[in-house]
Coordinates of C-alpha atoms in Angstrom, one line a residue:
Chain K
X12 CA 11.8 -18.7 29.4
X13 CA 8.7 -17.5 27.8
X14 CA 8.1 -14.0 27.5
X15 CA 4.7 -12.8 29.0
X16 CA 2.0 -12.2 26.6
X17 CA -1.3 -10.7 26.3
X18 CA -2.7 -14.1 27.3
X19 CA -1.0 -14.1 30.5
X20 CA -2.6 -10.8 31.5
X21 CA -6.0 -11.9 30.4
X22 CA -5.7 -14.8 32.5
X23 CA -4.7 -12.6 35.6
X24 CA -7.7 -10.4 34.9
X25 CA -10.0 -13.3 34.6
X26 CA -8.6 -15.0 37.9
X27 CA -9.0 -11.6 39.7
X28 CA -12.4 -11.3 38.4
X29 CA -13.4 -14.7 39.6
X30 CA -11.8 -14.1 43.1
X31 CA -13.8 -11.0 43.4
X32 CA -17.2 -12.8 42.4
X33 CA -16.4 -15.6 44.8
X34 CA -15.3 -13.1 47.5
X35 CA -18.6 -11.2 47.0
X36 CA -20.7 -14.3 47.3
X37 CA -19.0 -15.9 50.4
X38 CA -18.1 -12.9 52.6
X39 CA -20.4 -12.3 55.3
X40 CA -18.6 -9.2 56.4
X41 CA -19.6 -6.0 54.5
X42 CA -16.2 -4.9 54.1
X43 CA -15.0 -8.0 52.8
X44 CA -17.8 -7.6 50.1
X45 CA -16.5 -4.4 49.1
X46 CA -12.9 -5.9 48.8
X47 CA -14.5 -8.4 46.2
X48 CA -16.0 -5.4 44.5
X49 CA -12.5 -3.8 44.1
X50 CA -11.1 -7.1 42.9
X51 CA -13.8 -7.4 40.0
X52 CA -13.1 -3.7 38.9
X53 CA -9.5 -4.2 39.0
X54 CA -9.8 -7.3 37.0
X55 CA -11.3 -5.5 34.3
X56 CA -8.9 -2.6 34.7
X57 CA -6.0 -5.0 34.0
X58 CA -7.8 -6.4 30.7
X59 CA -8.1 -2.7 29.7
X60 CA -4.5 -1.7 30.3
X61 CA -3.1 -5.0 28.8
X62 CA -5.1 -4.7 25.7
X63 CA -4.1 -1.0 25.3
X64 CA -0.5 -2.1 25.4
X65 CA -0.4 -5.3 23.3
X66 CA -3.1 -4.6 20.7
X67 CA -1.7 -4.2 17.1
X68 CA -3.2 -2.3 14.2
X69 CA -4.3 -4.6 11.0
X70 CA -0.8 -3.9 9.5
X71 CA 0.7 -5.6 12.7
X72 CA 2.5 -2.3 13.9
X73 CA 2.6 -1.5 17.4
X74 CA 0.1 1.4 18.1
X75 CA -0.5 3.4 21.2
X76 CA -4.1 3.0 21.9
X77 CA -4.9 5.4 24.6
X78 CA -8.6 4.5 25.2
X79 CA -7.9 1.5 27.2
X80 CA -5.6 3.4 29.6
X81 CA -8.0 6.3 29.8
X82 CA -11.0 3.8 30.8
X83 CA -8.9 2.4 33.4
X84 CA -8.3 6.0 34.8
X85 CA -11.8 6.7 34.9
X86 CA -12.7 3.2 36.6
X87 CA -10.2 4.0 39.2
X88 CA -11.7 7.3 40.1
X89 CA -15.3 5.9 39.9
X90 CA -14.1 3.0 42.4
X91 CA -13.1 5.6 44.9
X92 CA -16.2 7.5 44.6
X93 CA -18.2 4.1 45.1
X94 CA -15.8 3.3 48.1
X95 CA -16.9 6.5 49.7
X96 CA -20.6 5.8 49.4
X97 CA -20.3 2.3 50.5
X98 CA -18.3 3.2 53.6
X99 CA -21.2 5.8 54.7
X100 CA -23.6 3.0 54.0
X101 CA -21.6 0.4 56.0
X102 CA -20.9 2.7 58.8
X103 CA -24.9 3.4 58.9
X104 CA -25.5 -0.2 58.9
X105 CA -23.1 -0.7 61.8
X106 CA -24.9 2.0 63.7
X107 CA -28.3 0.2 63.3
X108 CA -27.2 -3.2 63.6
X109 CA -24.0 -3.0 65.8
X110 CA -22.3 -5.4 63.5
X111 CA -21.2 -5.3 59.7
X112 CA -22.2 -8.9 59.1
X113 CA -24.6 -8.5 56.2
X114 CA -26.6 -11.7 57.2
X115 CA -28.0 -9.8 60.3
X116 CA -30.0 -7.5 57.9
X117 CA -33.5 -9.5 57.4
X118 CA -36.2 -7.0 57.7
X119 CA -37.2 -7.3 54.1
X120 CA -38.2 -10.6 52.8
X121 CA -41.3 -12.4 51.2
Chain M
X2 CA -11.8 17.9 11.4
X3 CA -9.6 19.8 13.8
X4 CA -10.0 17.8 17.0
X5 CA -10.4 20.9 19.1
X6 CA -13.6 21.9 17.0
X7 CA -14.8 18.2 17.2
X8 CA -14.8 18.6 21.1
X9 CA -16.4 21.8 21.2
X10 CA -19.3 20.5 19.2
X11 CA -19.6 17.7 21.5
X12 CA -19.8 19.9 24.5
X13 CA -22.6 21.8 22.6
X14 CA -24.5 18.8 22.1
X15 CA -24.5 17.8 26.0
X16 CA -25.3 21.3 27.0
X17 CA -28.6 20.4 28.7
X18 CA -26.9 17.6 30.8
X19 CA -24.2 20.3 31.6
X20 CA -26.7 22.5 32.6
X21 CA -28.4 20.0 34.9
X22 CA -25.2 18.9 36.4
X23 CA -24.0 22.3 37.3
X24 CA -27.2 23.3 38.8
X25 CA -27.0 20.3 40.7
X26 CA -23.7 21.1 42.0
X27 CA -25.2 24.6 43.1
X28 CA -28.1 22.9 44.8
X29 CA -25.7 20.8 46.9
X30 CA -24.0 24.0 48.0
X31 CA -27.0 26.2 48.6
X32 CA -28.8 23.3 50.4
X33 CA -27.3 24.3 53.5
X34 CA -28.4 27.8 53.6
X35 CA -32.2 27.2 53.0
X36 CA -34.2 24.2 53.8
X37 CA -37.7 24.3 52.4
X38 CA -38.7 21.4 50.1
X39 CA -41.1 23.6 48.0
X40 CA -38.6 26.0 47.2
X41 CA -36.1 23.4 46.0
X42 CA -38.6 21.4 44.0
X43 CA -39.8 24.6 42.3
X44 CA -36.2 25.3 41.4
X45 CA -35.5 22.0 40.2
X46 CA -38.6 22.3 38.0
X47 CA -37.3 25.4 36.6
X48 CA -33.8 23.8 35.8
X49 CA -35.5 20.9 33.9
X50 CA -37.3 23.5 32.1
X51 CA -34.3 25.3 31.3
X52 CA -32.7 22.1 30.0
X53 CA -35.7 21.4 27.9
X54 CA -35.6 24.9 26.5
X55 CA -31.7 24.3 25.6
X56 CA -32.7 20.9 24.1
X57 CA -35.3 22.4 21.9
X58 CA -33.5 25.7 20.9
X59 CA -31.4 24.6 17.8
X60 CA -34.5 22.6 16.4
X61 CA -36.2 26.3 16.0
X62 CA -33.4 27.1 13.4
X63 CA -32.5 23.6 12.4
X64 CA -32.2 24.0 8.6
X65 CA -30.0 27.0 9.3
X66 CA -27.6 25.6 11.7
X67 CA -26.1 22.5 10.4
X68 CA -24.1 21.9 13.7
X69 CA -27.1 20.8 15.6
X70 CA -28.7 18.8 12.9
X71 CA -29.4 15.3 13.9
X72 CA -26.7 13.1 13.1
X73 CA -26.2 9.3 12.7
X74 CA -23.4 7.9 15.0
X75 CA -20.1 8.1 13.6
X76 CA -16.5 6.8 14.4
X77 CA -15.1 10.1 15.7
X78 CA -17.6 11.6 18.3
X79 CA -18.1 10.1 21.6
X80 CA -21.6 11.4 22.0
X81 CA -24.1 11.8 19.1
X82 CA -27.6 13.3 19.1
X83 CA -29.4 11.1 16.7
X84 CA -33.2 10.3 17.0
X85 CA -32.9 7.6 19.7
X86 CA -31.1 10.1 21.8
X87 CA -33.2 12.9 21.0
X88 CA -36.5 10.9 22.1
X89 CA -35.0 9.3 25.2
X90 CA -33.8 12.8 26.5
X91 CA -37.3 14.1 26.0
X92 CA -38.6 11.3 27.9
X93 CA -36.2 11.6 30.7
X94 CA -36.9 15.4 30.9
X95 CA -40.7 14.6 31.2
X96 CA -40.1 11.9 33.5
X97 CA -37.8 14.0 35.8
X98 CA -40.6 16.6 36.0
X99 CA -43.2 14.1 37.0
X100 CA -40.9 12.7 39.7
X101 CA -40.2 16.2 40.9
X102 CA -43.9 16.7 41.2
X103 CA -44.3 13.5 42.6
X104 CA -41.9 14.3 45.4
X105 CA -43.0 17.6 46.2
X106 CA -44.3 16.8 49.6
X107 CA -42.5 13.4 50.1
X108 CA -39.1 14.5 51.0
X109 CA -38.2 16.1 54.5
X110 CA -37.2 19.9 54.5
X111 CA -33.7 19.5 55.5
X112 CA -32.7 16.8 52.8
X113 CA -34.9 18.3 49.9
X114 CA -32.0 20.4 48.2
X115 CA -30.0 17.1 48.1
X116 CA -32.6 14.9 47.0
X117 CA -33.6 17.3 44.0
X118 CA -29.8 17.7 43.2
X119 CA -29.4 13.9 43.1
X120 CA -32.7 13.8 40.9
X121 CA -31.2 16.4 38.5
X122 CA -27.8 14.4 38.1
X123 CA -29.7 11.2 37.5
X124 CA -31.8 12.9 34.5
X125 CA -28.5 14.3 33.1
X126 CA -27.1 10.7 33.3
X127 CA -30.1 9.3 31.5
X128 CA -29.7 11.9 28.9
X129 CA -26.0 10.9 28.5
X130 CA -26.5 7.2 28.5
X131 CA -29.1 7.7 25.5
X132 CA -26.6 9.8 23.7
X133 CA -23.4 7.7 24.4
X134 CA -21.3 6.5 21.4
X135 CA -18.3 5.6 23.3
X136 CA -18.0 2.8 25.9
X137 CA -16.3 5.1 28.4
X138 CA -19.1 7.6 28.1
X139 CA -21.8 4.9 28.5
X140 CA -20.0 3.5 31.5
X141 CA -19.8 7.0 33.0
X142 CA -23.3 7.9 32.3
X143 CA -24.6 4.5 33.8
X144 CA -22.7 5.4 36.9
X145 CA -24.0 8.9 36.8
X146 CA -27.3 7.1 37.2
X147 CA -26.2 4.7 39.8
X148 CA -24.4 6.7 42.3
X149 CA -26.9 9.6 43.0
X150 CA -29.6 6.8 43.2
X151 CA -27.5 5.1 46.1
X152 CA -27.3 8.6 47.8
X153 CA -31.2 9.1 47.5
X154 CA -31.8 5.5 49.0
X155 CA -29.4 6.2 51.8
X156 CA -31.0 9.7 52.6
X157 CA -34.6 9.3 52.2
X158 CA -35.6 7.0 55.1
X159 CA -33.8 6.3 58.2
X160 CA -35.4 3.0 59.5
X161 CA -33.9 -0.4 59.4
X162 CA -35.7 -1.7 56.3
X163 CA -34.6 1.5 54.3
X164 CA -30.9 1.0 55.4
X165 CA -31.0 -2.8 54.4
X166 CA -32.6 -1.6 51.1
X167 CA -29.7 1.0 50.5
X168 CA -26.8 -1.7 51.3
X169 CA -28.6 -4.4 49.3
X170 CA -29.0 -2.2 46.2
X171 CA -25.6 -0.8 46.4
X172 CA -23.8 -4.1 46.7
X173 CA -25.8 -5.7 43.7
X174 CA -25.5 -2.6 41.6
X175 CA -21.6 -2.4 42.1
X176 CA -21.4 -6.0 41.1
X177 CA -23.4 -5.4 38.0
X178 CA -21.2 -2.5 37.2
X179 CA -18.2 -4.9 37.5
X180 CA -19.7 -7.4 35.2
X181 CA -20.5 -4.8 32.7
X182 CA -17.0 -3.4 32.6
X183 CA -15.5 -6.8 32.5
X184 CA -17.6 -7.3 29.2
X185 CA -16.7 -3.9 28.0
X186 CA -12.9 -4.8 28.4
X187 CA -13.3 -7.7 26.2
X188 CA -15.2 -5.7 23.5
X189 CA -12.4 -3.2 23.6
X190 CA -9.9 -6.1 23.1
X191 CA -11.9 -7.3 20.3
X192 CA -11.6 -4.4 18.3
X193 CA -9.2 -1.7 19.8
X194 CA -11.5 1.0 20.3
X195 CA -14.0 2.2 22.4
X196 CA -16.2 4.1 19.9
X197 CA -19.4 2.1 19.8
X198 CA -19.7 2.7 16.1
X199 CA -16.4 1.5 15.0
X200 CA -16.6 -1.3 17.3
X201 CA -19.8 -2.5 15.7
X202 CA -18.2 -2.1 12.3
X203 CA -15.4 -4.2 13.3
X204 CA -17.5 -6.8 14.7
X205 CA -19.7 -7.0 11.7
X206 CA -16.8 -7.2 9.0
X207 CA -15.2 -9.9 11.0
X208 CA -16.1 -13.1 9.3
X209 CA -18.7 -14.9 11.2
X210 CA -17.0 -18.1 11.8
X211 CA -14.0 -16.3 13.0
X212 CA -15.5 -14.3 15.7
X213 CA -13.8 -15.6 18.7
X214 CA -15.6 -17.2 21.9
X215 CA -14.6 -14.2 23.6
X216 CA -17.3 -12.2 21.8
X217 CA -20.0 -14.5 23.2
X218 CA -18.4 -14.1 26.8
X219 CA -18.6 -10.3 26.4
X220 CA -22.1 -10.5 25.1
X221 CA -23.1 -12.4 28.2
X222 CA -21.4 -10.3 30.5
X223 CA -22.6 -7.0 29.0
X224 CA -26.3 -8.5 29.2
X225 CA -25.8 -9.6 32.6
X226 CA -24.5 -6.3 33.8
X227 CA -27.4 -4.3 32.2
X228 CA -29.8 -7.2 33.1
X229 CA -29.5 -5.8 36.8
X230 CA -30.6 -2.4 35.6
X231 CA -33.6 -3.7 33.9
X232 CA -34.5 -6.5 36.4
X233 CA -34.5 -9.3 34.2
X234 CA -34.4 -12.7 35.9
X235 CA -32.1 -14.0 37.4
X236 CA -30.9 -10.6 38.4
X237 CA -34.2 -9.4 39.6
X238 CA -34.3 -10.7 43.3
X239 CA -33.2 -7.3 44.9
X240 CA -36.1 -5.5 43.4
X241 CA -39.0 -6.4 45.8
X242 CA -36.8 -6.0 48.8
X243 CA -35.4 -2.8 47.7
X244 CA -38.7 -1.4 46.8
X245 CA -40.4 -2.4 50.0
X246 CA -37.8 -1.0 52.1
X247 CA -37.5 2.3 50.6
X248 CA -39.9 5.4 50.1
X249 CA -42.3 5.6 47.3
X250 CA -40.6 8.3 45.5
X251 CA -37.4 6.3 45.3
X252 CA -39.1 3.0 44.4
X253 CA -40.7 4.8 41.6
X254 CA -37.4 6.3 40.4
X255 CA -35.9 2.8 40.6
X256 CA -38.8 1.4 38.6
X257 CA -38.3 3.7 35.9
X258 CA -35.0 5.4 35.6
X259 CA -32.5 2.4 35.2
X260 CA -35.0 0.6 33.0
X261 CA -34.9 3.7 30.5
X262 CA -30.9 3.7 30.5
X263 CA -30.6 0.1 30.5
X264 CA -32.7 -0.6 27.5
X265 CA -31.2 2.4 25.7
X266 CA -27.7 0.9 26.4
X267 CA -28.7 -2.7 25.3
X268 CA -30.2 -0.9 22.0
X269 CA -26.9 0.8 21.3
X270 CA -24.2 -1.8 22.3
X271 CA -26.0 -5.0 21.1
X272 CA -26.6 -3.6 17.7
X273 CA -23.8 -5.9 16.7
X274 CA -25.8 -8.9 17.1
X275 CA -28.6 -7.5 14.9
X276 CA -27.7 -8.7 11.3
X277 CA -28.6 -5.7 9.6
X278 CA -27.7 -5.9 5.9
X279 CA -25.9 -9.2 6.6
X280 CA -27.5 -12.5 6.1
X281 CA -28.7 -14.0 9.2
X282 CA -26.6 -16.9 10.4
X283 CA -23.8 -14.9 11.9
X284 CA -22.8 -16.7 15.1
X285 CA -24.2 -14.1 17.5
X286 CA -27.0 -13.2 15.2
X287 CA -28.6 -16.7 15.9
X288 CA -27.3 -17.0 19.5
X289 CA -28.4 -13.6 20.7
X290 CA -32.2 -14.0 20.1
X291 CA -32.2 -17.3 21.8
X292 CA -30.5 -15.8 24.9
X293 CA -33.2 -13.0 24.8
X294 CA -35.9 -15.6 24.2
X295 CA -35.0 -17.5 27.4
X296 CA -34.4 -14.3 29.5
X297 CA -38.0 -13.0 28.3
X298 CA -39.7 -16.3 29.2
X299 CA -38.2 -16.5 32.4
X300 CA -38.5 -13.0 33.4
X301 CA -42.1 -12.5 32.7
X302 CA -43.1 -15.8 34.3
X303 CA -41.1 -15.4 37.5
X304 CA -42.3 -11.9 37.9
X305 CA -46.1 -12.6 37.3
X306 CA -46.1 -15.9 39.5
X307 CA -44.2 -14.3 42.5
X308 CA -46.5 -11.3 42.2
X309 CA -49.5 -13.6 42.7
X310 CA -48.2 -14.3 46.3
X311 CA -47.7 -10.9 47.6
X312 CA -49.9 -8.7 49.6
X313 CA -47.6 -5.4 50.0
X314 CA -48.4 -3.3 47.2
X315 CA -44.7 -2.1 46.7
X316 CA -43.8 -5.8 46.5
X317 CA -46.7 -6.2 43.9
X318 CA -45.5 -3.5 41.9
X319 CA -41.8 -4.6 42.1
X320 CA -42.8 -7.9 40.8
X321 CA -44.9 -6.3 38.0
X322 CA -41.9 -4.3 37.1
X323 CA -39.9 -7.6 36.6
X324 CA -42.8 -9.0 34.4
X325 CA -43.0 -5.9 32.5
X326 CA -39.2 -6.1 31.7
X327 CA -39.8 -9.6 30.5
X328 CA -42.4 -8.2 28.1
X329 CA -40.0 -5.7 26.8
X330 CA -37.2 -8.4 26.3
X331 CA -39.5 -10.1 23.8
X332 CA -38.9 -7.1 21.6
X333 CA -35.0 -7.6 21.9
X334 CA -35.3 -11.3 21.0
X335 CA -37.5 -10.6 17.9
X336 CA -35.7 -7.4 16.7
X337 CA -33.1 -9.2 14.6
X338 CA -35.7 -11.4 12.6
X339 CA -38.2 -8.6 12.2
X340 CA -35.4 -6.1 10.9
X341 CA -34.4 -8.9 8.4
X342 CA -38.1 -9.4 6.9
X343 CA -38.8 -5.5 7.2
X344 CA -42.1 -5.8 9.5
X345 CA -44.3 -3.0 9.8
X346 CA -43.6 -2.8 13.5
X347 CA -39.9 -3.6 14.5
X348 CA -38.8 -5.2 17.9
X349 CA -36.7 -2.4 18.8
X350 CA -39.5 -0.1 18.0
X351 CA -42.1 -1.9 20.3
X352 CA -39.4 -1.9 23.1
X353 CA -39.2 1.9 23.0
X354 CA -42.9 2.4 22.9
X355 CA -43.4 0.0 25.7
X356 CA -40.6 1.6 27.7
X357 CA -42.6 5.0 27.6
X358 CA -45.9 3.4 28.3
X359 CA -44.6 1.5 31.3
X360 CA -42.7 4.3 32.6
X361 CA -46.1 6.3 32.6
X362 CA -48.4 3.9 34.2
X363 CA -45.8 2.5 36.8
X364 CA -44.8 5.9 37.9
X365 CA -48.5 7.1 38.2
X366 CA -49.3 3.9 40.3
X367 CA -46.4 4.9 42.7
X368 CA -47.7 8.5 42.6
X369 CA -51.2 7.5 43.7
X370 CA -49.8 5.4 46.7
X371 CA -47.9 8.4 47.5
X372 CA -50.8 10.8 47.2
X373 CA -52.8 8.8 49.4
X374 CA -50.1 7.9 52.0
X375 CA -49.6 10.0 55.3
X376 CA -46.5 9.5 57.4
X377 CA -48.7 8.3 60.2
X378 CA -50.8 5.9 58.0
X379 CA -49.0 4.7 54.9
X380 CA -50.7 2.8 52.2
X381 CA -48.7 -0.6 52.3
X382 CA -50.9 -3.6 51.7
X383 CA -53.9 -4.1 49.5
X384 CA -56.3 -3.9 52.4
X385 CA -55.3 -0.3 52.9
X386 CA -56.8 0.9 49.7
X387 CA -60.3 -0.8 50.5
X388 CA -63.1 1.5 49.6
X389 CA -60.8 4.3 48.4
X390 CA -63.2 5.0 45.5
X391 CA -65.7 6.5 47.9
X392 CA -63.3 8.9 49.7
X393 CA -61.3 9.8 46.7
X394 CA -63.2 8.8 43.6
X395 CA -61.0 11.0 41.0
X396 CA -57.8 9.3 42.2
X397 CA -59.2 6.0 42.4
X398 CA -60.3 6.2 38.8
X399 CA -56.9 7.2 37.8
X400 CA -55.2 4.3 39.8
X401 CA -57.8 2.0 37.8
X402 CA -56.6 3.6 34.7
X403 CA -53.0 2.5 35.4
X404 CA -53.7 -0.8 36.7
X405 CA -55.9 -1.7 33.7
X406 CA -53.1 -0.4 31.7
X407 CA -50.6 -2.6 33.3
X408 CA -53.0 -5.5 32.4
X409 CA -53.3 -4.5 29.1
X410 CA -56.9 -3.4 28.4
X411 CA -57.7 -1.9 25.1
X412 CA -57.6 1.9 24.9
X413 CA -54.7 2.2 27.6
X414 CA -51.0 2.4 26.6
X415 CA -50.3 -1.0 28.1
X416 CA -52.6 -2.5 25.4
X417 CA -51.1 -0.9 22.5
X418 CA -47.5 -1.7 23.9
X419 CA -48.3 -5.3 24.4
X420 CA -49.9 -5.7 21.0
X421 CA -47.0 -4.6 19.3
X422 CA -44.6 -6.8 21.1
X423 CA -46.8 -9.8 21.0
X424 CA -47.5 -9.2 17.1
X425 CA -44.0 -9.0 16.6
X426 CA -43.4 -12.3 18.1
X427 CA -46.1 -13.8 15.9
X428 CA -44.8 -12.2 12.7
X429 CA -41.4 -14.0 12.9
X430 CA -41.0 -15.8 9.7
X431 CA -41.5 -19.6 9.2
X432 CA -38.1 -20.9 10.2
X433 CA -38.4 -19.7 13.7
X434 CA -42.3 -19.3 13.7
X435 CA -42.9 -22.2 16.2
X436 CA -40.3 -20.8 18.6
X437 CA -41.5 -17.3 18.7
X438 CA -45.2 -18.4 18.5
X439 CA -44.5 -20.3 21.8
X440 CA -43.0 -17.0 23.3
X441 CA -46.0 -15.1 22.3
X442 CA -48.2 -17.8 23.9
X443 CA -46.3 -17.7 27.1
X444 CA -46.8 -13.8 27.1
X445 CA -50.4 -14.1 26.6
X446 CA -50.8 -16.5 29.5
X447 CA -48.6 -14.3 31.6
X448 CA -50.7 -11.2 30.9
X449 CA -53.6 -13.2 32.0
X450 CA -52.1 -14.5 35.1
X451 CA -51.0 -10.9 35.8
X452 CA -54.7 -9.7 35.6
X453 CA -55.4 -11.4 38.8
X454 CA -53.3 -9.4 41.0
X455 CA -54.0 -6.0 39.5
X456 CA -57.8 -6.8 39.4
X457 CA -57.5 -7.9 43.2
X458 CA -56.3 -4.0 43.9
X459 CA -58.9 -2.5 41.7
X460 CA -61.7 -4.9 43.5
X461 CA -60.4 -3.8 46.8
X462 CA -60.7 -0.1 45.8
X463 CA -64.1 -0.2 44.3
X464 CA -66.1 -3.2 45.9
X465 CA -65.0 -3.3 49.6
X466 CA -65.8 -1.0 52.5
X467 CA -63.1 1.1 53.8
X468 CA -61.2 -0.3 56.8
X469 CA -60.0 3.0 57.8
X470 CA -60.6 6.5 56.8
X471 CA -58.2 7.8 54.4
X472 CA -58.0 12.0 55.1
X473 CA -55.1 13.3 53.3
X474 CA -55.7 16.8 52.3
X475 CA -55.6 17.3 48.5
X476 CA -52.2 18.7 47.0
X477 CA -52.0 20.0 43.6
X478 CA -48.2 18.7 42.8
X479 CA -49.0 15.1 43.5
X480 CA -52.3 15.3 41.7
X481 CA -50.5 17.0 38.8
X482 CA -48.1 14.1 38.6
X483 CA -50.8 11.6 38.7
X484 CA -52.8 13.5 36.1
X485 CA -49.7 13.7 33.7
X486 CA -49.1 10.1 34.0
X487 CA -52.9 9.2 33.3
X488 CA -52.9 11.5 30.4
X489 CA -50.0 9.9 28.7
X490 CA -51.3 6.4 29.5
X491 CA -54.6 7.2 27.8
X492 CA -53.2 9.3 25.0
X493 CA -50.9 6.5 24.0
X494 CA -53.7 3.8 24.2
X495 CA -56.0 5.7 22.2
X496 CA -53.6 7.3 19.5
X497 CA -50.4 5.3 19.5
X498 CA -49.2 6.4 16.0
X499 CA -47.1 9.4 16.7
X500 CA -44.9 7.9 19.5
X501 CA -44.7 4.9 17.2
X502 CA -43.2 6.6 14.4
X503 CA -40.9 8.4 16.5
X504 CA -39.7 5.1 17.9
X505 CA -39.3 3.8 14.4
X506 CA -37.3 6.8 13.4
X507 CA -35.4 6.4 16.5
X508 CA -34.2 2.7 16.4
X509 CA -34.6 2.3 12.6
X510 CA -35.9 -1.4 12.9

C-alpha cells in the first residue's frame, strides 16, 4: 500500500476547487452557489495545510511551517464572515423575488 | 531582533489603519443613537484627517526617528511602509475624503453611520493592501475592502435592481477571492513561506528551467483573481450591471477603490516575473508580458466597443472603467522590458500615475452625475444631461474637463497618463518592438473610438436644448468633491512631474 503523500492532498484540493467552480457555474439556487464558494475556499485550505505539513527545509529536514496553518485559520474565519453577509443578501433576494433561483433576477442587462 | 519588538513596530506602521478601523467600530455602535447624515459625514472627515495626521507625524522628525524611516520590504516584517505604500496610502486617504464629500447628501439619514463606517474600513483596507508584505495580510486587506463593499451595496438602495447588483457582485467577488487564494496556496507551496519578499527571492533564485508548471498555474490564478478587482476582460462582465443597479456613490467607490488595491497587489506579488537584475528569458519573465499583452488588448477593445452601444450613463462609465483598466495593463506588460533597458518612464511607474489620474477623473464624473441628480429626477441617460451647460455652467464645464481627460486631450491628466503608457509600449527594444508597437497601435485606435461616446455626452451638455429643467439646489460638499477632482485632473495634466517622480521612487522601474 502506497503511503499518502503531498501529491494526494494537492489532487484532493484541486478536485475540490474544480467541483466548487462547476457548482458555482451550474447551480441556479443561490444557496447551492454559496456551497460552491465554500468548496473553492476549502480546496485552497487543504493545499495550505498539506504544504505546511509536508514541506521540507533546503536540507531536507522536517520543519513545522506555521504560516500555512495560520492562513487556513484566517480563511475559515473569513468564510464565516462572508457566509453571514451572503445569507443576508440571499434572504433579501427571497423577499423581493419569492425564490432563491438566481436566474429570476434580470433587471440589469444591456 | 526580538520578535516582540518587531511586532510592536509593525503595529506602529499600521497606526493610521488601526485608528480608521477602531473609529469605524465606534461609528457602527454610535450610529444607533444618532441618525443624521451630515453629522456622521463630518465625523468621518475628521477621522480621515486624524489618520492623515498620524501618517504624516513621523516624517516631521524623520531623520531623528529611524523607527519610522521608509524601509525596503524585508523577509521578516509582514507589513512595510515603503514609498509605494506611502504614495498609495496618501491616495487612499484623499480618495476617501472625496468619497465622503461626494456622499454627503446621497446617503439616507438612518444608514449614514453604517455607510461611513464601511467607507472608513475600506480606506483602511486599501492602506493595508498597499503595505502588505505577506500573503496573509494581503489577502485579509483585500477582504477588508470587499466585505464592507458588499454591505454598502446591500444597504444603500432597496429596489430590485440594487438587490440584484449586490447579489451579482457578491457571488463574483467571492469567486475571485477563491481563485486568488488558490493561487496563493501554490505560491506558498513553492517556497514554504508567505512573506512576499522571501517568496520573490526564492522564486528568483530558482533556476529558470526548473521552475515547475505549478508556478505558471499560480501566476494565472493570481492574475485572474485580481483581474476581477481591476475589471480586466474576461472578468469585467459584472461591472456594467452592478454600476447600473447601485447608487452613484457606490458606483464611484467600485470604479476607484478595487482598482487601486488590485493594481497595488499586482505590482507587489508579480514582482517575481519582472526580470530585475536577472537576464530576461526566465520562463515566467517572457510568458507574463505576453499574458498581460493579451489581457490589455482584450480589455481596452471590449470596454470601448461595448461602451459605444450604451445610452445609460452609468453603463458608459462602467465600460469606460473597463477600457481604462486595459490601458493600465499596458504598463504591466511593458514593465519587465522597460526595467531591463532602464527607460526614462517605466511601466509600473506609468501604471501608478494613470491610477491616480483615472481615480480623479472617474470619481469626478460620477460626482457630477450625483450632484445633478435628485431622487425624483435621477440623471440616468445621456438625454438627461441635455442642455446642462445653460442651467449649471460651472458643473458642466467640470464634467467636460473630466470627459476630455477620459478621452485623453492634452493639458489633462488623462493625456499625460496615456502618453506615458503608450510611449512605454513604443520604447520596447527591437526584439519585441513589433509586438509592442502593435499594442500601442491598438491602444491609439481604442482611444480614438472612446472619444466618440465621451464627446456624445459633451455634445448633449453643450449643444442640445434641455428636455427638462434640472433644479437641484447647490450644495457645497458635492461641489467641493467635484472641484477637488477637477483640480487634480488639471494639475496632473499641466504639471505631471512631481507625481511621476513619486511614482518612480515608489515602483523603482
